[in-house]
Every structure is written in structure tokens, then in C-alpha cells.
PDB file of C-alpha atoms in Angstrom:
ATOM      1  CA  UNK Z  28      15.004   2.463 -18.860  1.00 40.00           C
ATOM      2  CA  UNK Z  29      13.221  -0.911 -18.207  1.00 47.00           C
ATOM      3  CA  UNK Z  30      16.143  -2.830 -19.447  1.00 53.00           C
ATOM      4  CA  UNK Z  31      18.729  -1.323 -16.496  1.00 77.00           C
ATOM      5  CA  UNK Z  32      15.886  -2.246 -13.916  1.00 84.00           C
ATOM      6  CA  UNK Z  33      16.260  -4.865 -11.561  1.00 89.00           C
ATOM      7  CA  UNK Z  34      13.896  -8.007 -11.586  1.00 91.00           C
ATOM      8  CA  UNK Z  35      12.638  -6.389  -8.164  1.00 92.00           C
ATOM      9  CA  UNK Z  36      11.629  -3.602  -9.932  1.00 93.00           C
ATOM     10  CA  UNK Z  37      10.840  -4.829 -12.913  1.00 94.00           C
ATOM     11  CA  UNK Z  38       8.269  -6.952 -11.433  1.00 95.00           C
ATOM     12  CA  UNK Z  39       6.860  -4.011  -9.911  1.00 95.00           C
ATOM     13  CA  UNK Z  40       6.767  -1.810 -12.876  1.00 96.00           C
ATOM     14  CA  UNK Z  41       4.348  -4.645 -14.648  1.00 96.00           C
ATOM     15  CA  UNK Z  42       2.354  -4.860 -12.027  1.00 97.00           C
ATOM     16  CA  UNK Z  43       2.293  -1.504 -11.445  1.00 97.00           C
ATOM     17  CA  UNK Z  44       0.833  -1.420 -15.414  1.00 96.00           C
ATOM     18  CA  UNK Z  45      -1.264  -4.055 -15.336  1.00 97.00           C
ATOM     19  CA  UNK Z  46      -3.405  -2.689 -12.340  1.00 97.00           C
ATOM     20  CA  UNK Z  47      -3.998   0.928 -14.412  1.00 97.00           C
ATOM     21  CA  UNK Z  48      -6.179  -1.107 -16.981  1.00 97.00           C
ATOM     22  CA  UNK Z  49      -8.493  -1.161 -13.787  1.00 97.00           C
ATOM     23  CA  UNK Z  50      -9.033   2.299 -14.207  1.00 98.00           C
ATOM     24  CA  UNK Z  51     -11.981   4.072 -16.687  1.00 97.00           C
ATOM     25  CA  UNK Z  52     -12.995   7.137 -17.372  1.00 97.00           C
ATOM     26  CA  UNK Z  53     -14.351   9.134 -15.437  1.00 97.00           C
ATOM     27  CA  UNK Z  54     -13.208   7.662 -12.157  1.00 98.00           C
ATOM     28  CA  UNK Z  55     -12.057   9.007  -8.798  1.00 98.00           C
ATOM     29  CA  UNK Z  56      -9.459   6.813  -7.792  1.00 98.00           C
ATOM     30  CA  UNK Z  57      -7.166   6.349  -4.971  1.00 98.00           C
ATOM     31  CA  UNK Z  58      -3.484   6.984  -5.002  1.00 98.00           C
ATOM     32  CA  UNK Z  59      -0.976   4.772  -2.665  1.00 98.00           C
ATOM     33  CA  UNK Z  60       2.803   5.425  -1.352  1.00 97.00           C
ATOM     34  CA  UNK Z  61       5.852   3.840  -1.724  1.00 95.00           C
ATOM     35  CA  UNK Z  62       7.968   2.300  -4.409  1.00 93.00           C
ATOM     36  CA  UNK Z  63       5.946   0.301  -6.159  1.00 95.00           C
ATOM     37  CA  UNK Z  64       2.859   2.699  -5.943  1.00 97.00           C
ATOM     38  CA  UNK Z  65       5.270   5.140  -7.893  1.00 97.00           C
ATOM     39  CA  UNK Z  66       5.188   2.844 -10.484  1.00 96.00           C
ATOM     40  CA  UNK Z  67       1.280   3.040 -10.762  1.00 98.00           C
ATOM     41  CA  UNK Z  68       1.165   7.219 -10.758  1.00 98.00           C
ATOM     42  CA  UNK Z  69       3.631   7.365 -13.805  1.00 97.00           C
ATOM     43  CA  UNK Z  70       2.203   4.880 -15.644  1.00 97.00           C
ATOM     44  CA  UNK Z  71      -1.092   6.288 -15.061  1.00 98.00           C
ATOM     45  CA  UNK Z  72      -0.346   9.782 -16.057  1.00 98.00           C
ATOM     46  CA  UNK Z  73       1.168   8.153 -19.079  1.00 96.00           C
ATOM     47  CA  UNK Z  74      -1.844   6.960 -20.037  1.00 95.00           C
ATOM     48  CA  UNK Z  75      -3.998  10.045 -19.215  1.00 96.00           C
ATOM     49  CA  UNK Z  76      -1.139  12.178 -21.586  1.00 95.00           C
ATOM     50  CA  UNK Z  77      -1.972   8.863 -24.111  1.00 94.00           C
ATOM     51  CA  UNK Z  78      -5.223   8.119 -24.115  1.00 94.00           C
ATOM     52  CA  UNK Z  79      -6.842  11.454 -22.702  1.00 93.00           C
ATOM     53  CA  UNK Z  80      -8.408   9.274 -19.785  1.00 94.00           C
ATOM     54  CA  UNK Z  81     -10.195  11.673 -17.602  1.00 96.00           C
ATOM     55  CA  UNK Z  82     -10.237  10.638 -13.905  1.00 97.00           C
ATOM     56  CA  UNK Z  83      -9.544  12.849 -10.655  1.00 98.00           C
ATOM     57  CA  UNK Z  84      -7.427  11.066  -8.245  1.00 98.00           C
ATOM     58  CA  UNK Z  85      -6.650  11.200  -4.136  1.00 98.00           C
ATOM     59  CA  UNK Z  86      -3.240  10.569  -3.232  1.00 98.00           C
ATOM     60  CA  UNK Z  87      -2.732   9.253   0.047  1.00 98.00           C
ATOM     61  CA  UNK Z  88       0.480  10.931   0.918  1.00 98.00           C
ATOM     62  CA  UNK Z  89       2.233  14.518   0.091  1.00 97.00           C
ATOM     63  CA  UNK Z  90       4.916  12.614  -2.091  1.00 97.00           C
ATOM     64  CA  UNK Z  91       2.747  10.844  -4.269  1.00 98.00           C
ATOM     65  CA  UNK Z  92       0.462  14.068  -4.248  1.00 98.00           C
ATOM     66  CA  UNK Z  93       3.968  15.589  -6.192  1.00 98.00           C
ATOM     67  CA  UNK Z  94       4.285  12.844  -7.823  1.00 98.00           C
ATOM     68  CA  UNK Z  95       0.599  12.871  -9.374  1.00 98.00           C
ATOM     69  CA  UNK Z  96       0.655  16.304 -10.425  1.00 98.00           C
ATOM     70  CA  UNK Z  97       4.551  15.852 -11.870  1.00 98.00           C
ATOM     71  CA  UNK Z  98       2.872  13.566 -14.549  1.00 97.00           C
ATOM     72  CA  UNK Z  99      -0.161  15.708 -14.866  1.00 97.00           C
ATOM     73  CA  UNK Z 100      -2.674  14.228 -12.988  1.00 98.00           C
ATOM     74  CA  UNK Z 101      -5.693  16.252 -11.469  1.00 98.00           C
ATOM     75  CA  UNK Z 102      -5.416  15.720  -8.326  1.00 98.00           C
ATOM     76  CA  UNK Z 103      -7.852  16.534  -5.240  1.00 98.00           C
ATOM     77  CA  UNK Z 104      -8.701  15.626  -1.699  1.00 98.00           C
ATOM     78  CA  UNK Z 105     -11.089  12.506  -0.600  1.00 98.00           C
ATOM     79  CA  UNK Z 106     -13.480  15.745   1.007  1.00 98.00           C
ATOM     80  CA  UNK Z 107     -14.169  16.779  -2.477  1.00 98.00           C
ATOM     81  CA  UNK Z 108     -14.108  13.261  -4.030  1.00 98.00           C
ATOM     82  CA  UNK Z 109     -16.593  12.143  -1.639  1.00 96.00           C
ATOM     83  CA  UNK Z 110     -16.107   8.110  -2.488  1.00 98.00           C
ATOM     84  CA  UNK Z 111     -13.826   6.309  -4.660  1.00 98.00           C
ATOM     85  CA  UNK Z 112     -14.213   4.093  -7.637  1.00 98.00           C
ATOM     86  CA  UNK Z 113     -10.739   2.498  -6.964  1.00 98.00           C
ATOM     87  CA  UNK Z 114      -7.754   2.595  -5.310  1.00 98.00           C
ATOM     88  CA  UNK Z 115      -4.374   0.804  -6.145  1.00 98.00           C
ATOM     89  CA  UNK Z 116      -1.951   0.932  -3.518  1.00 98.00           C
ATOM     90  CA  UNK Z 117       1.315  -1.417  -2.943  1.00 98.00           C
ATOM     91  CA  UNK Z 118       1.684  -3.408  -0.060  1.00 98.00           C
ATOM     92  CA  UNK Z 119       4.347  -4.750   2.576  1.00 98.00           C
ATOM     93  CA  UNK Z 120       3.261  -8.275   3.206  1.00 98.00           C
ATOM     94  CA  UNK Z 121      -0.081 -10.157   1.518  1.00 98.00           C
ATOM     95  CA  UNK Z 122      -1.302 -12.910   2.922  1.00 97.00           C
ATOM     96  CA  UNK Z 123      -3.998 -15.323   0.810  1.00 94.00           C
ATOM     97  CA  UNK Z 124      -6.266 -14.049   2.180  1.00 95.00           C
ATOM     98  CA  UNK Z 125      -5.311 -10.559   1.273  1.00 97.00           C
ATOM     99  CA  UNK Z 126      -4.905  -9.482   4.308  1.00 98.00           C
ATOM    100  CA  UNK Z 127      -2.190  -7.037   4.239  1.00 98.00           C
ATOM    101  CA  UNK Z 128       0.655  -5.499   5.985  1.00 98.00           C
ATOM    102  CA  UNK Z 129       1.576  -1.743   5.063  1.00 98.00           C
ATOM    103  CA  UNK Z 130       3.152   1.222   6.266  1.00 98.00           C
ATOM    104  CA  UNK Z 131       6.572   0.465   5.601  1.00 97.00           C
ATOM    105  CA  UNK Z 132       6.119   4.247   3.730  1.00 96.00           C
ATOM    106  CA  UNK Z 133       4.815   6.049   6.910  1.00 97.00           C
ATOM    107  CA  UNK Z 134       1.290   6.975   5.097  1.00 98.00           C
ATOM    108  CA  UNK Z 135      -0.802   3.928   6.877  1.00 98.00           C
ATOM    109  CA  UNK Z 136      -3.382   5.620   8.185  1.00 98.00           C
ATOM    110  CA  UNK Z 137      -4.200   7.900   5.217  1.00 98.00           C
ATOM    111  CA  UNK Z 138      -3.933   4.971   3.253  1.00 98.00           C
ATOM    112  CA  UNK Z 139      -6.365   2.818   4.981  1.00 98.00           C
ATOM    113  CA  UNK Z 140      -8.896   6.235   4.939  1.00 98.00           C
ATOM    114  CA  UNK Z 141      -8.634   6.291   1.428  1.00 98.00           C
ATOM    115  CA  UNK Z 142      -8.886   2.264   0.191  1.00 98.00           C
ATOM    116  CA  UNK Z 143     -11.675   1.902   2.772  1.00 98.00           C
ATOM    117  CA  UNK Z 144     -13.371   4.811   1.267  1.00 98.00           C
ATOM    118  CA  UNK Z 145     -13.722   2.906  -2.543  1.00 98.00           C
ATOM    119  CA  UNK Z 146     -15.805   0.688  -3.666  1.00 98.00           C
ATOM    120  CA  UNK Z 147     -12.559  -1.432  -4.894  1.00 97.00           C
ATOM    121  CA  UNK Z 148      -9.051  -1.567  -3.422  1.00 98.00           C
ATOM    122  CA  UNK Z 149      -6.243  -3.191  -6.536  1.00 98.00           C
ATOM    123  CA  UNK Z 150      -2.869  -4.017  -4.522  1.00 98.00           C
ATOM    124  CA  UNK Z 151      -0.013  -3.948  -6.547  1.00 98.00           C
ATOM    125  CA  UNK Z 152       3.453  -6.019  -5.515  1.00 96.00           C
ATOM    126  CA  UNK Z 153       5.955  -8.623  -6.662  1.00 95.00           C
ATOM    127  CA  UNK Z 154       6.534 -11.950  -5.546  1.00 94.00           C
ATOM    128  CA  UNK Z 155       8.513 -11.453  -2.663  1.00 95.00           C
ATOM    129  CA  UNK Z 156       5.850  -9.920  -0.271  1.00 96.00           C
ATOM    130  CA  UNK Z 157       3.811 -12.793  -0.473  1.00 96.00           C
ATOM    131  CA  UNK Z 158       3.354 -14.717   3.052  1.00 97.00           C
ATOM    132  CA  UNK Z 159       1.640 -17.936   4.162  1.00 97.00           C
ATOM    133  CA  UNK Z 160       1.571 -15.621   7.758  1.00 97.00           C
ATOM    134  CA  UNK Z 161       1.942 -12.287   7.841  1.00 98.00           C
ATOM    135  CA  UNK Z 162       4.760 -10.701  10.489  1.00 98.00           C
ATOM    136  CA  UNK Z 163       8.021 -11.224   9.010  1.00 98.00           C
ATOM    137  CA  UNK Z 164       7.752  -7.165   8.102  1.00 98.00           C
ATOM    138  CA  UNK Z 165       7.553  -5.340  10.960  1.00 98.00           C
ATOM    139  CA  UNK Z 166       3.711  -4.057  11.777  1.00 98.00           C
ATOM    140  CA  UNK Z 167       3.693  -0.118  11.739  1.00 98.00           C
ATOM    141  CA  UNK Z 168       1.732   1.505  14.042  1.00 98.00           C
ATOM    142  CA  UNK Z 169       0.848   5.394  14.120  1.00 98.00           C
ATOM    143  CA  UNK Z 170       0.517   6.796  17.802  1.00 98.00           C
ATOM    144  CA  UNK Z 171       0.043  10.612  18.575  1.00 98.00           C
ATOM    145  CA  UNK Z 172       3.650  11.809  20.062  1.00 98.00           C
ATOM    146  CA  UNK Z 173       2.565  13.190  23.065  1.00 98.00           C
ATOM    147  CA  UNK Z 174       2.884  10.229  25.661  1.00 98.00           C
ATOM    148  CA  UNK Z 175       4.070   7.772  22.890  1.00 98.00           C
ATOM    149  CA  UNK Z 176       6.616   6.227  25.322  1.00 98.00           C
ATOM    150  CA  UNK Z 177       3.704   4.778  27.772  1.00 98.00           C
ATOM    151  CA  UNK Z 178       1.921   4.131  24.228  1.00 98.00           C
ATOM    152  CA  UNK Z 179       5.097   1.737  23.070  1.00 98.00           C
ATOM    153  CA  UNK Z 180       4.490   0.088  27.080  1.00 98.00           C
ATOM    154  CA  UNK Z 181       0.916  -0.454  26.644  1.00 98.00           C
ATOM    155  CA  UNK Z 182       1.715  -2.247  23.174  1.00 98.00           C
ATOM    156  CA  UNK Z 183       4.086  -4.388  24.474  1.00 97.00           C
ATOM    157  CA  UNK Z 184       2.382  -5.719  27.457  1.00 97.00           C
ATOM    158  CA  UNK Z 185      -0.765  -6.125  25.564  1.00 96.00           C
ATOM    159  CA  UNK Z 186       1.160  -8.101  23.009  1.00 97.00           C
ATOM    160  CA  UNK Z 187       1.848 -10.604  25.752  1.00 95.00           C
ATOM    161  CA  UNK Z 188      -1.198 -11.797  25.935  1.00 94.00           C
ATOM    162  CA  UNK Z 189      -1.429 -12.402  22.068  1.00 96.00           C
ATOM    163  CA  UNK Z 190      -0.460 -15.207  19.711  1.00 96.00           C
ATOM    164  CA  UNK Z 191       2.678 -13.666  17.922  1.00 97.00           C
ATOM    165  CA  UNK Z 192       5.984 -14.936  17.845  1.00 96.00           C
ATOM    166  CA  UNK Z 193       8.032 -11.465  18.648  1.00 96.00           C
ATOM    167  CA  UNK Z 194       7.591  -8.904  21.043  1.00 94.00           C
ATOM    168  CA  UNK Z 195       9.288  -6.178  20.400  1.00 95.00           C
ATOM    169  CA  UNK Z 196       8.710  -2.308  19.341  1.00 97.00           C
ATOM    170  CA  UNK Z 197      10.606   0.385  17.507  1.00 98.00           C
ATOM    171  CA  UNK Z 198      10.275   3.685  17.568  1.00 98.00           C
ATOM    172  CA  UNK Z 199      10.942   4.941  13.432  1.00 98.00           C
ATOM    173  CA  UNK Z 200      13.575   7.007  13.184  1.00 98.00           C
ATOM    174  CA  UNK Z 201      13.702   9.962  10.710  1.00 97.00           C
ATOM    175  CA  UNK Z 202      18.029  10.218  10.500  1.00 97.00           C
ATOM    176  CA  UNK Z 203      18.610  11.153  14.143  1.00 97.00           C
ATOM    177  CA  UNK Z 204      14.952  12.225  15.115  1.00 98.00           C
ATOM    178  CA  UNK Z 205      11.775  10.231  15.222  1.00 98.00           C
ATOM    179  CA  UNK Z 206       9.755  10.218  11.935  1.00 98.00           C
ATOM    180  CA  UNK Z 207       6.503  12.851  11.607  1.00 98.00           C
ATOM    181  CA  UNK Z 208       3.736  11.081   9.253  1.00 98.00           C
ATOM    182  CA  UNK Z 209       2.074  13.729   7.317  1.00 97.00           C
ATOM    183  CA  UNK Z 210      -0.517  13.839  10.389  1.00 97.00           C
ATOM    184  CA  UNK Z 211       2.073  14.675  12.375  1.00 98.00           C
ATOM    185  CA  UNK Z 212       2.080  11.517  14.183  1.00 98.00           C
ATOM    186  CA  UNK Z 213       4.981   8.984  15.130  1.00 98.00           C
ATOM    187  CA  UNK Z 214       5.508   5.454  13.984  1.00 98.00           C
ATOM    188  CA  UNK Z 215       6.202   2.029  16.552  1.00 98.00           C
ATOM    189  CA  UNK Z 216       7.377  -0.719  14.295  1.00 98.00           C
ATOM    190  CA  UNK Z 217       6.109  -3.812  16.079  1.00 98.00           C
ATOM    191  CA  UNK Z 218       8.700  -6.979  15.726  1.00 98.00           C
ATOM    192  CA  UNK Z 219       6.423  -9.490  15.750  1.00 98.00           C
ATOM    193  CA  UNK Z 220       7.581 -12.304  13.620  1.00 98.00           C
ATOM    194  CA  UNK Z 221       4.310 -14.139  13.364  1.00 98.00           C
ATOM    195  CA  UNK Z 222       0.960 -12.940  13.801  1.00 98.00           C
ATOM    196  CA  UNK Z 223      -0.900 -15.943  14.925  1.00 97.00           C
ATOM    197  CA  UNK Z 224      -4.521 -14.201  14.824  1.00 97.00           C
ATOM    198  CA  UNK Z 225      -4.799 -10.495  12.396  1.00 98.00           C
ATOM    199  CA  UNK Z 226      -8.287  -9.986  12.772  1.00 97.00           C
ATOM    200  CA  UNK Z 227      -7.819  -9.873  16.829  1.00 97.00           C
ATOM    201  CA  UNK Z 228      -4.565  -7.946  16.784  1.00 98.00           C
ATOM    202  CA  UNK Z 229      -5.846  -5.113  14.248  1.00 98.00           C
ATOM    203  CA  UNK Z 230      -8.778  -4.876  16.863  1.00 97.00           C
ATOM    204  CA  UNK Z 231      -7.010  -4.606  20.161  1.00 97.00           C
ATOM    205  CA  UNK Z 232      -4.243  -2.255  19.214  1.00 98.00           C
ATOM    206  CA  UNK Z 233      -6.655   0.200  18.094  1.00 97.00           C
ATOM    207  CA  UNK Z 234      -8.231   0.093  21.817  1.00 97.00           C
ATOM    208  CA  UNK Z 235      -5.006   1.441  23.439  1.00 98.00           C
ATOM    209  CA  UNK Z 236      -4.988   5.230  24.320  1.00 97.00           C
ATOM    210  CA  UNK Z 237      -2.400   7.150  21.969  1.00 98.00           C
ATOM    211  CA  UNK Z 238      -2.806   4.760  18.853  1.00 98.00           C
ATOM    212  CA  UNK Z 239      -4.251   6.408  16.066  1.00 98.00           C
ATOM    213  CA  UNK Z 240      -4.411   3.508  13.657  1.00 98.00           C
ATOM    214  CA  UNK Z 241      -2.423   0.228  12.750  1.00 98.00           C
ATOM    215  CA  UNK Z 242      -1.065  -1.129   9.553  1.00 98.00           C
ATOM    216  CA  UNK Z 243      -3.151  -4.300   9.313  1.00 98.00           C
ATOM    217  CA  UNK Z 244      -5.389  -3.985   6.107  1.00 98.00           C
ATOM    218  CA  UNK Z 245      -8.316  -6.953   6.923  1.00 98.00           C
ATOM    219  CA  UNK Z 246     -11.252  -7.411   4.708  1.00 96.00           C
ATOM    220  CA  UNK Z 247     -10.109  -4.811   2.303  1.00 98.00           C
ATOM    221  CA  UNK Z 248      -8.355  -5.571  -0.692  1.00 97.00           C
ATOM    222  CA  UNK Z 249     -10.489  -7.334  -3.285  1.00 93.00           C
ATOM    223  CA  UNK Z 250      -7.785  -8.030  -6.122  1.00 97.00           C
ATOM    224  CA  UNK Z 251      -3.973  -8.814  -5.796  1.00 98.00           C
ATOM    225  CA  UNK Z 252      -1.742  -8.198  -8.766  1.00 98.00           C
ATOM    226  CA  UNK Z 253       1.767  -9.770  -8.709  1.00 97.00           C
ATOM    227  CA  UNK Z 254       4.424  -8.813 -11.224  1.00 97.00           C
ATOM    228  CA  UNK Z 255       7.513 -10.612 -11.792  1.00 96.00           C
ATOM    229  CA  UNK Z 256      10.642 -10.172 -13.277  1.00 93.00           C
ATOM    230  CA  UNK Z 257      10.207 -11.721 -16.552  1.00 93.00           C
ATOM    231  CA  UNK Z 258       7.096  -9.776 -17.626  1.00 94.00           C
ATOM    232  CA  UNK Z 259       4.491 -12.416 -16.318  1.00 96.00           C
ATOM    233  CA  UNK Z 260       2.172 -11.049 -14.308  1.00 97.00           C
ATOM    234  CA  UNK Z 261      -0.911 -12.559 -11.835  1.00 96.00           C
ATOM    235  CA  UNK Z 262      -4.364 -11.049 -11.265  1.00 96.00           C
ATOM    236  CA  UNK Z 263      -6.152 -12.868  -8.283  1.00 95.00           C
ATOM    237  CA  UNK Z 264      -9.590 -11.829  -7.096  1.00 94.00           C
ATOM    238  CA  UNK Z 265     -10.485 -13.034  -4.116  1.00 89.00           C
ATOM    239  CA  UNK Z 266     -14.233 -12.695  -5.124  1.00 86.00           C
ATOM    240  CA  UNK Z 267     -14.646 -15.444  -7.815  1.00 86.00           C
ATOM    241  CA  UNK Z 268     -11.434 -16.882  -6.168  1.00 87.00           C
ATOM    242  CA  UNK Z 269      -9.976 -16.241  -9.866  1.00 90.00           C
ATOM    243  CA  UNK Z 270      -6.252 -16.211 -10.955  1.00 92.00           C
ATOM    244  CA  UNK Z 271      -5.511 -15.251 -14.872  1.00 94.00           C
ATOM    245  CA  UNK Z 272      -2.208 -14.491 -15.696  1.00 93.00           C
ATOM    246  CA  UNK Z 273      -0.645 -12.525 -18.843  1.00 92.00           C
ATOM    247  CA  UNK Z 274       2.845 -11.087 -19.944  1.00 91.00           C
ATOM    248  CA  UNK Z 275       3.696  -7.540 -20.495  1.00 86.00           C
ATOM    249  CA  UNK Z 276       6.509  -6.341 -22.948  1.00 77.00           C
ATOM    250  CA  UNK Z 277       9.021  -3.626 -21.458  1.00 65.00           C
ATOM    251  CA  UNK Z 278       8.490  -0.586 -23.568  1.00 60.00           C
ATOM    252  CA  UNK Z 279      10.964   1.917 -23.118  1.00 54.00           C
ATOM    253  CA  UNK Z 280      10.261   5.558 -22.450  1.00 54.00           C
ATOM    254  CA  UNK Z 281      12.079   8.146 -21.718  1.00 45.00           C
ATOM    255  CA  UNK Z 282       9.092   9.986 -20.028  1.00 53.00           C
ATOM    256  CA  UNK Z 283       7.990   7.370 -18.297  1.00 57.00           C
ATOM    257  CA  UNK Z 284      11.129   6.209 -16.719  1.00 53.00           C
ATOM    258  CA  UNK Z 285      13.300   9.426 -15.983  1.00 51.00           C
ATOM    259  CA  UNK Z 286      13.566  11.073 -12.833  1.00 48.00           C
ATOM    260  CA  UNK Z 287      11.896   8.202 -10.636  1.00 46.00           C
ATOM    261  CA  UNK Z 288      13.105   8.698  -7.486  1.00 42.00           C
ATOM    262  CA  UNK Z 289      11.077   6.219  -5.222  1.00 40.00           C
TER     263      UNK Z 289
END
């Protein structure tokens, strides 16, 4: 029920709302991972059960694929969607100027397949993953396994040569065995601190052999909406360079709330 949640999460549960009114009829939209993307999927399929809102959506990981046909959405893949109207996705770190960090989920790479492939990207997030830099969350980066240990040395002497603060790399860990993606792929967490130049870093690490794709989001998310704990919530567009802000009430629902595991 929204009055056990936490201000953490009840800032992302009216974000999470807010951003659905973004969706129409009729619409293939984009699904994202991770906690606050959860959010979005149930109160989505709330309001397709609701309001009868027809849309096909893409999720952008197996989990929120469950997830999305738990609450009876109709789900497919981006092959038979073709393009997207919209996506809405959560993300890591935000910077203001949107660029983004994500991956923190392990689904970076389908996720940045699937919001470059709509005509709109919507992040969703609270407060707290707002940056002036972005690089206090570590920078995920998927790399094939075979090899990955001269991938993780290529990374780390090419990040000598860049402006970041930290310099050091992670293998993920899935309990006491790396961590498959849904590709199949594993994931380096870069330490990095401070990224001192994104557009340059999300550029080079995609030149070194093994990595398949990086967690930097650049030039891709059109609108930001921030919930926070109190209700409020902020929708900035970085096209008219707009902020409005409104409140949500917390409705409680039983459907709506139960069972969310993410």
C-alpha cells in the first residue's frame, strides 16, 4: 500500500504515474528495467484494465517482459513493432543535460536499442539520481565473456588517458559467479567518480574490441520526470527547456500494489 512505502519509493511510484499520461492509444511503447520502471508497467496495465487503452509494448528485459504480461499487457518484440512512439525507462544518474547513466539493472544495451528506436524517450526517477556530473554511480559496461579479462585491461588503460576522476573496474558478480545479461554478455562496472567529458567517453569505449555497448545514454532522453516523496512531481523537457510541476494523491490499490517485487 502507498502509505507503508518509503519516500524513495514513493517518489518513484508518482513519477512512475505521471509519465503513463504520456502514453495514447494506439501506441507502441517501450518498456524499461529496474525498480522504478516497475512502477511504470503496473501502473500502466492499471490503466489499460481502467481505461481499455490499447497500446502494444517492448520490454527491454525478460523481467519486465513478466512483469508486462502479469498486469496484462500485450506485449511483443521491437522486430514486430518496427519503431516506437515512446519509451519510459528509469535511470541511474541524470545529468541537466539529460544525459544519463543506466545499467545498474544489467539490461543497458537492450535498453539503449529500444529508447533509441522511439521517436520519444520519458525517464522516470526521484530526486536522488540527479547530478551536476555524472560518475558517482558506477558506469556499466557490457563486454562479450570470451576474453573479457584483456577487455577490463584495455578499459583501464584507455581510461588513463581520459578526464575522470576514478580508475577502476569491476567485474558484476551474479552471487559467486559473474552476471549473464539476457544477451549473454558480462558486465565491468567502471569506478569512475567523475566523468569530466560523456560525449568522448561513450565514444571511445565503444572502439575497444570485446565491448558490446556502454551505459552512457547522450542525446537521448527528451523529458525527465522527477517524483518526490510528498506527491510533487517535476516534468522537464529539455526541448522548450520547460519545467511544470503538479501533485499526485496516493490512491491505494490492492491490485496495483501487491506482489511488487522489484
Amino acid at each position: 500500500m502507498t502509505g507503508e512505502l518509503s519516500p524513495i519509493d514513493k517518489a518513484k511510484f508518482v513519477a512512475a504515474k505521471k509519465a503513463v499520461e504520456f502514453v495514447e492509444d494506439g501506441m507502441r511503447v517501450g518498456l524499461g528495467t529496474g525498480s522504478t520502471a516497475a512502477w511504470m508497467v503496473r501502473c500502466l496495465g492499471e490503466v489499460v484494465r481502467e481505461e481499455g487503452l490499447r497500446i502494444r509494448a517492448v520490454p527491454t528485459s525478460a523481467r519486465t517482459a513478466a512483469l508486462a504480461r502479469d498486469v496484462g499487457l500485450d506485449v511483443i518484440s521491437l522486430d514486430e513493432a518496427r519503431w516506437l512512439d515512446l519509451t519510459i525507462d528509469g535511470a541511474d544518474e541524470v545529468d541537466h543535460e539529460f544525459n544519463l547513466i543506466k545499467g545498474g539493472g544489467a539490461a543497458l544495451l537492450q535498453e539503449k536499442i529500444v529508447a533509441t528506436a522511439s521517436d520519444r524517450m520519458v525517464v522516470i526517477t526521484d530526486a536522488s539520481k540527479e547530478v551536476e556530473t555524472l560518475g558517482a554511480f558506477p558506469l556499466p559496461l557490457e563486454v562479450i565473456p570470451f576474453g573479457w579479462q584483456t577487455t577490463k585491461a584495455l578499459v583501464e588503460e584507455m581510461l588513463d588517458s581520459l578526464d575522470v576522476m576514478g580508475r577502476t573496474t569491476s567485474l558484476r558478480m551474479n552471487g559467486a559467479a559473474p552476471l549473464f545479461t539476457d544477451e549473454g554478455n558480462h558486465i565491468l562496472d567502471l569506478h569512475l567518480n567523475r566523468i569530466g567529458n560523456v560525449r568522448q567517453l561513450a565514444m571511445v569505449l565503444n572502439q575497444i574490441p570485446g565491448v558490446v555497448e556502454n551505459g552512457l545514454f547522450v542525446d537521448i532522453c527528451d523529458t525527465v520526470v522527477v517524483g518526490y516523496g510528498d506527491g510533487r512531481v517535476q516534468l522537464r523537457d529539455l526541448n522548450d527547456n520547460s519545467i511544470r510541476e503538479d501533485r499526485l494523491e496516493f490512491v491505494e490499490s490492492d491490485n496495483l500494489f501487491a506482489d511488487l517485487g522489484d
